[in-house]
Amino acid sequence: MFEASRLECVRGDSRLFSDVGFLLEPGGLLHVKGPNGSGKSSLLRMLCGLILPESGEIKWNNVNIRHSEDYNQSLTYLGHLNGIKDELSGIENLRINCGLAGFDISEEQAYDALERMGLEGREHLPVSVLSQGQRRRVMLARLLVARTPLWILDEPIVALDTDAIGMIRSLFELHLDEGGMLILTTHQEMEIAAKTIQEVRLNS
Amino acid sequence: MKILAWVVKRDLLLAMRRKSDVLTTLFFFVIMASLFPLGVGPEPQLLKQMGPGVVWVAALLASMLSLGRLFSADYADGTLEQMLLCPESLALIVLAKAAVHWITAELPLVAFAPLLGLQFGLSEQALWVLIASLLIGTPVLSLVGSIGASLTLGLRGGGVLVSLLVLPLYIPTLIFGAGAVDASTSGLGAQGHLSILGALLVLSLLATPKAAAAALRISLE
Amino acid sequence: MSKVNLYKFSAPATFYGLAGQMIPGFAILSAILFAAGLYISFFVAPTDAQQGEAYRIIFIHVPAAWMSMFIYVVMAVYSGIGLAFNTRLSAMMAQALAPTGALFCFIALFTGSFWGKPMWGAWWVWDARLTSQLILFFLYIGFISLQAAIEDPKRADRAGALIALVGVINVPIIYFSVKWWNTLHQGASISFSKAPTMAHTMLAGMLVMAVACWTYTIAIALYRVRLIILERERHTTWASEILGGAK
């Protein structure tokens, strides 16, 4: 169970949002919406624990995430930066990113994940030669192997083509169906089937 | 522990793919030290006296210039955020990264230092002490530098700023590092200096990763 | 929500008023003490048998050196409080103190070199104290430039606090190593401890000057912290009322 109450965010001189709260149950989807600059990314980073809220509280299984023992193990956060290295190949990037997140995957698993992401034959190329959308896929491949219950994703489908978006959508639905939780921002419309769907709307 | 192994493996792999970075630091060190005789003249006695200090100052500056590599690439592409969110303690990750920084940026300097020492006419004994002092002292530079590097992430003019923050903190290492060689050539024995360098190393091993981790959290907020 | 905000901003807001009431007192006190201290220094204190009239510069030099060290420690304490309890006012105090600390540091170095010329025949000697003072000056500059380089005030506060704490831990280490270095290279060391016993009036002059520097520091830091508060809170109603009224 993931719960946030009365969150307030101040960046520099301006108050981006205040009094934001929600309660997310297993299988629940939370869509964060709002215009550019309304603080969507800040909210997601705050939910991860990267930004301290000015006031309010974020709880994972009834424990404040600041003091939670297992929050980082339960969370997969993908920001708008890809977090992949140009010099490394897709395989290396994926295995390293999973390793840093605390779970090791074999080379076969990494191959399999990249293949399902439609990167067959490009697994060993340095990422620098891939297109924007392909790099995004390398990053998103982590979701195929991650076993974390809570996903927080900032604009995950930006730069993806329709095939990939369809694939990602079914991945989300599978995750939610298995009792996972999903918090995301998207500018494109994306219909995702879920047990409960909530929306947080931020205004600038 | 596995995560730390991944951090080390990854940073080493990246250093292998960007060999030019390692070489640039090394050549900066060599050029920097070679400029001094051109500036002060070729008088052997003078050079012999200046040698240890010059090599140490050059190592200090070379290590400081390479601090940018410690976090900034990971900061720019979002990997650093992922490291903050991983289940391992951030201080240990900083320690792992500082260790790789030492291996890739400073160990090559230590390997080349005897060559520079020969240019300055240091005796064999002095060269050994120079190597020993650099081996103990340069990890301190990586560790202390990690604080400055993490505080200045993403700031305009971060490179110059990091030197303002870090160079004053390097002074004790410089004094005891170069002093060790001086003491040994003047017959006093280098043990005292080297043990204090060792103490500085222990102190910075204990204190700096935590401070740098706090700084990273501040800079990424 | 407005209740929460009011509570939060009340600390700097009330302090703004409090500081405003305290400044005149400290400023006047400091002016009187400076006048008295300078009078003692120049007219009452006897001419030194060995150093002649030139020694009188210590009446500025020594208090300035004391203050520069003391202010750095106070800054670090404020920084520690700010980091531990997330109090914004203490970070502002640290920021307000830094320029004064750097100023005293500079005065100590400047007057030290003026004192050094007639005493030692050189504008600068690599004496342990002078060198440590110089490094302290670098630490001040580092703190000020780091804060100036960061635009987000929250990050600036916390980053500055961290570097102040790192600095204050390093000050003793640096002082110790510089001293060690100085004793190893005997060339330029001058012993202060062997100076002839000071006349009572000299000591009195120095103490009065020191207290004057103290009160000056308090007054100027409060003045500066008021400006910082106003700048940070300019979007709140109380601050914009003051700003509007001043126009």
XYZ file of C-alpha atoms in Angstrom, chain C residues 62-72 100-101 104-105 140 209-210 213-215 217-218:
23
model
C 44.869 40.565 16.890
C 41.119 41.183 17.390
C 40.571 40.704 13.658
C 42.415 37.385 13.721
C 40.403 36.266 16.753
C 37.141 37.247 15.148
C 37.916 35.540 11.840
C 38.440 32.222 13.587
C 35.546 32.657 15.971
C 33.093 33.605 13.226
C 33.995 30.504 11.239
C 32.230 39.608 7.870
C 34.400 36.628 8.729
C 38.232 40.149 9.375
C 40.389 37.429 7.878
C 35.714 31.537 3.586
C 38.838 46.547 20.447
C 37.887 42.880 20.488
C 34.596 43.936 16.767
C 32.123 41.586 18.420
C 29.344 44.106 18.625
C 29.832 41.702 13.857
C 26.505 41.194 15.608
